[in-house]
Short mmCIF file of C-alpha atoms and ligand atoms in Angstrom, two decimals:
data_model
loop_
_atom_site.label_atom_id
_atom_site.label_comp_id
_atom_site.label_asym_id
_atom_site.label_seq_id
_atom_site.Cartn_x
_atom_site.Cartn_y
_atom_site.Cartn_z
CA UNK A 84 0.00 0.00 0.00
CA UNK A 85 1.07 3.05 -0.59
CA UNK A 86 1.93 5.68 2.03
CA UNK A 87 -0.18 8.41 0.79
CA UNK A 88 -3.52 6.09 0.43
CA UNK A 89 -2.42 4.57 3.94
CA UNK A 90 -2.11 8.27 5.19
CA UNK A 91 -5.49 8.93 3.69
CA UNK A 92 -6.90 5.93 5.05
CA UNK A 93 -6.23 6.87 8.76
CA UNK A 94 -7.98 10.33 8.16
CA UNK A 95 -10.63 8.99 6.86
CA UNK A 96 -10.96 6.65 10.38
CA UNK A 97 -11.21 8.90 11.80
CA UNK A 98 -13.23 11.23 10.30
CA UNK A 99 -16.20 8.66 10.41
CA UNK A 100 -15.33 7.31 14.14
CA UNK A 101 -14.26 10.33 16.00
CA UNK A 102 -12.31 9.57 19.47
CA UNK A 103 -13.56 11.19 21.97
CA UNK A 104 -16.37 13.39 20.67
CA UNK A 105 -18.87 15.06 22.70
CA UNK A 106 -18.96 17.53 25.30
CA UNK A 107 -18.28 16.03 28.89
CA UNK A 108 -18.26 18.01 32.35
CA UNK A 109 -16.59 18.64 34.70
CA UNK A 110 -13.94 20.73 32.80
CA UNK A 111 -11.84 23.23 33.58
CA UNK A 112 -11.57 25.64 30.54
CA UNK A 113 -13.56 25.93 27.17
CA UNK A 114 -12.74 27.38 23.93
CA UNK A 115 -14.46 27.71 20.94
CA UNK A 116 -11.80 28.22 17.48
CA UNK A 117 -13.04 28.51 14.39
CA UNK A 118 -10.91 28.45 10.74
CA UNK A 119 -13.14 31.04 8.78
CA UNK A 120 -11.18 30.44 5.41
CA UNK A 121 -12.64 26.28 5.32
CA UNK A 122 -15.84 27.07 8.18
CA UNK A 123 -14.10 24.54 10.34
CA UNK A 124 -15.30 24.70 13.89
CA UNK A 125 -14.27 23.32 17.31
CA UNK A 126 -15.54 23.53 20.69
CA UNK A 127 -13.18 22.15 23.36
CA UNK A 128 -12.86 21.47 27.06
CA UNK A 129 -10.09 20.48 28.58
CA UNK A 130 -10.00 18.96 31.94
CA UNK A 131 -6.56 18.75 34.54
CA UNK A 132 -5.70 16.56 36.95
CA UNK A 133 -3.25 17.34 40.04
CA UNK A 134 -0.52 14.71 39.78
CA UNK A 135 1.09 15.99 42.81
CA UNK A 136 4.41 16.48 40.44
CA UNK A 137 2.78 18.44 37.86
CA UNK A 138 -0.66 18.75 35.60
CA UNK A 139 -1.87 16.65 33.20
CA UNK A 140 -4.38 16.22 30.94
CA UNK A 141 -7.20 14.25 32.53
CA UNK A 142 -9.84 14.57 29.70
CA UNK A 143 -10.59 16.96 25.85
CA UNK A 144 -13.57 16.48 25.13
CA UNK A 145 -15.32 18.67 22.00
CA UNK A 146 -17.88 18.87 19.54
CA UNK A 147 -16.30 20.41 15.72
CA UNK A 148 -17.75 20.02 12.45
CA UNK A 149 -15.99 20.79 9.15
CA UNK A 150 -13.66 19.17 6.73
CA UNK A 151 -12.10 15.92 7.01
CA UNK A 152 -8.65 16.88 8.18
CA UNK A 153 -9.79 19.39 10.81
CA UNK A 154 -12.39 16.36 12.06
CA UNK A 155 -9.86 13.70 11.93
CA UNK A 156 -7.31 15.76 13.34
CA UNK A 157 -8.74 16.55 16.37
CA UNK A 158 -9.73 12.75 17.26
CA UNK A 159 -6.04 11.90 16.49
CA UNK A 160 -4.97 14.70 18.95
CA UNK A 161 -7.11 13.67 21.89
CA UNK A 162 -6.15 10.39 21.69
CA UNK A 163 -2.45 11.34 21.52
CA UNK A 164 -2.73 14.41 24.52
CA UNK A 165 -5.33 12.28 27.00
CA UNK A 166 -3.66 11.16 30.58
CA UNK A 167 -0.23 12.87 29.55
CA UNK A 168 1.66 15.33 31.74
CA UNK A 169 0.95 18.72 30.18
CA UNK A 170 4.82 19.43 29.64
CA UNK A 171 5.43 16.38 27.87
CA UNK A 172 1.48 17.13 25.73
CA UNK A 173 2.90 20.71 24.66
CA UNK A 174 6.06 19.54 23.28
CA UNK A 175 3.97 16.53 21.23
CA UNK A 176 1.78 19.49 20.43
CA UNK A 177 5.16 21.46 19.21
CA UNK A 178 6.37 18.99 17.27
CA UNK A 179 3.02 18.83 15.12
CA UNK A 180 2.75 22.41 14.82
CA UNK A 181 6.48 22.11 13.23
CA UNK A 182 5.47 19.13 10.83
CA UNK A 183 2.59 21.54 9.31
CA UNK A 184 5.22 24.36 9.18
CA UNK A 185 7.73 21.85 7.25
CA UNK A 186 6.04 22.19 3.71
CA UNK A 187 6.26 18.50 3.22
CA UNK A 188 10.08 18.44 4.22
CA UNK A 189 10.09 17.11 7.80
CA UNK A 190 10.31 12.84 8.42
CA UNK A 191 7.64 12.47 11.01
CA UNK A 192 8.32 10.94 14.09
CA UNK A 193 5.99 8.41 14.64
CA UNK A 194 7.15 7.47 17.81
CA UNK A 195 5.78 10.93 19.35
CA UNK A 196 3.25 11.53 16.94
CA UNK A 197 1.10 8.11 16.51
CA UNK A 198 -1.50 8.64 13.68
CA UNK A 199 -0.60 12.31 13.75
CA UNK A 200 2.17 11.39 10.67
CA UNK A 201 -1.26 10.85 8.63
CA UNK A 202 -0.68 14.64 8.38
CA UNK A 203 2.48 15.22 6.59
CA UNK A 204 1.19 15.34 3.33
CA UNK A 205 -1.04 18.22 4.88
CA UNK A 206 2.35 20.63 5.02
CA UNK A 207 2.27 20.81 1.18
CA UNK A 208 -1.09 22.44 1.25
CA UNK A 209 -1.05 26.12 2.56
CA UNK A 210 -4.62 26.13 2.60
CA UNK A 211 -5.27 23.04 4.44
CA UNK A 212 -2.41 23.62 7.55
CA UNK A 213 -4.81 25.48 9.59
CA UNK A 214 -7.84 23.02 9.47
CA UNK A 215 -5.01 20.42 10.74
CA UNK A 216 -4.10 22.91 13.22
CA UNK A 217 -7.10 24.55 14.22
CA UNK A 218 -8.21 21.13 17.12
CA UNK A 219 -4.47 21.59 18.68
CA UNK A 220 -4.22 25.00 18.59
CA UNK A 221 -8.19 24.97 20.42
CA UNK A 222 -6.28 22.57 23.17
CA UNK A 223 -3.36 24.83 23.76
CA UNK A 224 -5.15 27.91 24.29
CA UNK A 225 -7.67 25.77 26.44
CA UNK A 226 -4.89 24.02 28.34
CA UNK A 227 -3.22 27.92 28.80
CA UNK A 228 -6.84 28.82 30.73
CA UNK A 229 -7.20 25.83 32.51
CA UNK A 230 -3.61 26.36 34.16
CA UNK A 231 -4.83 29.79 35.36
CA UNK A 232 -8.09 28.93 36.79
CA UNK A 233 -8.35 26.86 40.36
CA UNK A 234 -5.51 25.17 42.44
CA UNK A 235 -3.51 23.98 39.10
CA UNK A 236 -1.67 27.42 38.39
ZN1 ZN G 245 -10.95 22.51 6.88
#
């Protein structure tokens, strides 16, 4: 099989089966991004937990609709971010945000980013980086609130 179609194939995965989805409570920030150029949208809640170390991610939860790389791309990230230490989620989160900015250069790590890779191809599109961006970017900001808001900051 080729890479591309297998690339294609995990979008598509998870375009139809989201991980995930919905909107669950408690939480301890919500954002709502939107990527006006495609009419992608995303509403996301992120929950912390207190490790006693440091914070991590205890639960995203969100509701989006839009194209199939914005969809897919958020279910990838949740599964990806979920139950890890929000130092080690924001460098994962890093490293996508340089794949998208690699214009189809970077060799994805697939180690760190799972079915995230799917998304390489998605750096040769200019048009199509910020519907693969716009779920992660939604967590970071929502992860930046949630660290300023109760006993986590
Ligand atoms: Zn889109």
């Amino acid at each position: 099989m080729q890479l591309e179609s297998l690339y294609q194939e995990i979008i598509l995965d998870h375009y139809r089966s989201p991980h995930h989805k919905g909107l669950r409570e408690p939480y301890d920030a919500e954002v709502r991004h939107v990527n006006p150029t495609c009419g992608d949208e995303v509403t996301l809640r992120v929950t912390l937990k207190d490790t006693g170390a440091e914070p991590a991610v205890a639960d995203i939860s969100y509701d989006a609709l839009g194209c199939s790389i914005s969809q897919a791309s958020v279910s990838v990230m949740t599964d990806l971010i979920i139950g890890k230490p929000v130092s080690e989620a924001m460098e994962i989160c890093d490293e996508f945000l340089a794949l998208m900015q690699s214009r189809g250069e970077a060799e994805p790590d697939e180690d760190t980013l799972g079915d995230a890779i799917a998304f390489a191809g998605v750096s040769r599109y200019p048009a199509r980086i910020k519907c693969a961006l716009l779920g992660w970017m939604a967590w970071k900001d929502a992860t930046a609130q949630a660290a300023h808001t109760g006993d986590l900051s």
